[in-house]
Amino acid sequence: MAYLRKRDGQDVILDSINEGVFTINLDWRITSFNRAAERTTGVNRKNALHQPCRDIFQANICKKNCALKQTFETSQPVVNANAFIVNHQGQRVPIRISTAILRNDAGDIIGGVESFQDLSQIEQLQKQLHSRYTFGDIIGRGPEMRRLFDVLPLISRSSSSVLIEGASGTGKELFARAIHDLSPRKNHRFIPVNCAALPDTLLESELFGHKAGAFTDAKKDKAGRFILAHKGTILLDEIGDISPAMQVRLLRVLQDNLIEPLGAEHPIPVDVRVVAATNRNLSDLVQRGSFRNDLYYRIRVIHLKLPTLRDRREDIPLLVQHLLDKFNRLQGKDINGVSEEVMARLMEHDYPGNVRELENIMEQAFVLCRGITIELRHLPPELRLPTAAGTPSPNRMSLKAMEKFMITEVLLRHHGNRNQAARELGINPSTLYRKIRTYRIHVPETDGRRRNK
């Protein structure tokens, strides 16, 4: 237990600490308040003393998840929990807090102490980093995603057909929408159609429309999706699942820019940009004869191949932060992050469902989490199950091990060129040099430089 010497009514030790520190008595009233706490809150010490702590801090955790209350109830300190307060100017200030119990010489509890670190600058840097690696609702910082980000504006300026291939859950519709939103057609409609969801007869009517009386239930004219997308963009999702007959119909639209509604006497000209998407390998389907070669090359003027999430694990922390922000808004919560163990599990998972699976995992965690940090118990059972005999998985890595692995991979990819590796990783070269020394990473020789070991 520390004893504080007074100088002009100020706690000498507390005022020398860069972090905010305050103490309370058992009535929850502030008994000391250091200079760093004054700076962060904008509240003068004289105005803070003897006031209820919740009135001074107005923290998001005051009502339901008070860290000091948790410490009093469990007799255990809270360490590095995230929260935010509202300062004297009404601004939201993110903080990281730790708490402990105060006892007198006899060992009786006389109050509590809380220290907090202002994370405003860190949060601002995170926002800048996040914005650097976003493209609309698409998140990515790895080389594959950044290459896609580089070509998207160029693709969007044209009206050429685009084929987007990628496994389910990789974000094919997000890329299609980004292409439309960046294009000269952005003021017109973006119309998505799931080609695998309808049988041929209904899909034909859905795409091209019909005239009244064209079939039994056609009581009035219906405009098809191509008409609705006139001057805009149509997304033909799961195009690899359409029948040979429908392939012929689509081929004519792409060749002649004409559609024929069911029951119509004359074709109708349309001006539509076609973006097709599939989770299948269309080239293989062409080789097997189940997809028309001529249609394939009509839709594959521009080809985008989306990576799976397990092939861009470096994007997982960014995606987790994006999903935290999203679900906080949707569910009205203030969950500030995930534990280190949770992040490790998320980084090592294989994600057969890709980004969509990660989103589902995070949504479940939000439903179950009642605190401010997502813990391992909030994850789905398959991510919580221990390996046989309770031993850790040989593939399980700590965050430091994953960082070392990622840096090593990038250095190998750039043949040891530290400047190029730093650019890809999105960090300063001096930071990369420091991490190479810290982790003792072997760097391949390049440009006549010596190897770091």
Short mmCIF file of N, CA, C and O in Angstrom, two decimals, residues 19 85 118 133 183 190 198 201-202 251 275 279 396 433 453:
data_model
loop_
_atom_site.label_atom_id
_atom_site.label_comp_id
_atom_site.label_asym_id
_atom_site.label_seq_id
_atom_site.Cartn_x
_atom_site.Cartn_y
_atom_site.Cartn_z
N GLU A 19 -1.06 8.74 -16.67
CA GLU A 19 -2.42 8.23 -16.79
C GLU A 19 -3.33 8.93 -15.78
O GLU A 19 -2.89 9.34 -14.71
N ILE A 85 -15.70 7.76 -21.99
CA ILE A 85 -16.35 8.74 -21.13
C ILE A 85 -16.80 9.92 -21.99
O ILE A 85 -16.43 10.01 -23.16
N ASP A 118 -6.06 7.71 -21.89
CA ASP A 118 -6.77 8.34 -22.99
C ASP A 118 -6.32 7.70 -24.31
O ASP A 118 -5.14 7.75 -24.67
N TYR A 133 -7.67 1.15 -45.80
CA TYR A 133 -7.86 -0.20 -46.32
C TYR A 133 -9.33 -0.56 -46.51
O TYR A 133 -9.73 -1.69 -46.33
N SER A 183 -19.13 4.01 -61.19
CA SER A 183 -19.26 4.15 -62.63
C SER A 183 -20.11 5.36 -63.02
O SER A 183 -20.81 5.93 -62.19
N PHE A 190 -29.05 -0.31 -59.76
CA PHE A 190 -28.28 -1.55 -59.67
C PHE A 190 -29.26 -2.65 -59.33
O PHE A 190 -29.92 -2.62 -58.29
N LEU A 198 -34.39 -19.54 -59.26
CA LEU A 198 -35.64 -19.68 -60.00
C LEU A 198 -35.51 -20.71 -61.11
O LEU A 198 -34.44 -20.81 -61.74
N THR A 201 -38.51 -21.05 -66.46
CA THR A 201 -39.69 -20.28 -66.91
C THR A 201 -39.85 -19.00 -66.09
O THR A 201 -40.11 -17.93 -66.64
N LEU A 202 -39.66 -19.10 -64.80
CA LEU A 202 -39.78 -17.91 -63.95
C LEU A 202 -38.60 -16.98 -64.14
O LEU A 202 -38.75 -15.75 -64.11
N LEU A 251 -27.09 -14.76 -74.29
CA LEU A 251 -26.11 -14.47 -75.31
C LEU A 251 -26.63 -13.43 -76.30
O LEU A 251 -25.92 -12.50 -76.69
N VAL A 275 -22.81 -7.46 -65.02
CA VAL A 275 -21.79 -8.03 -64.14
C VAL A 275 -22.30 -9.42 -63.75
O VAL A 275 -23.41 -9.54 -63.23
N ASN A 279 -19.78 -18.90 -57.98
CA ASN A 279 -18.85 -19.58 -57.07
C ASN A 279 -18.28 -20.84 -57.71
O ASN A 279 -17.60 -21.63 -57.06
N ARG A 396 -2.19 -23.80 -33.37
CA ARG A 396 -2.60 -22.59 -32.65
C ARG A 396 -1.40 -21.69 -32.44
O ARG A 396 -0.35 -22.10 -32.00
N TYR A 433 11.95 -2.84 -39.21
CA TYR A 433 13.29 -3.19 -38.76
C TYR A 433 13.27 -3.60 -37.29
O TYR A 433 13.94 -4.56 -36.88
N LYS A 453 19.59 -11.55 -38.70
CA LYS A 453 19.28 -12.84 -38.06
C LYS A 453 18.79 -12.58 -36.67
O LYS A 453 19.18 -11.64 -36.02
#
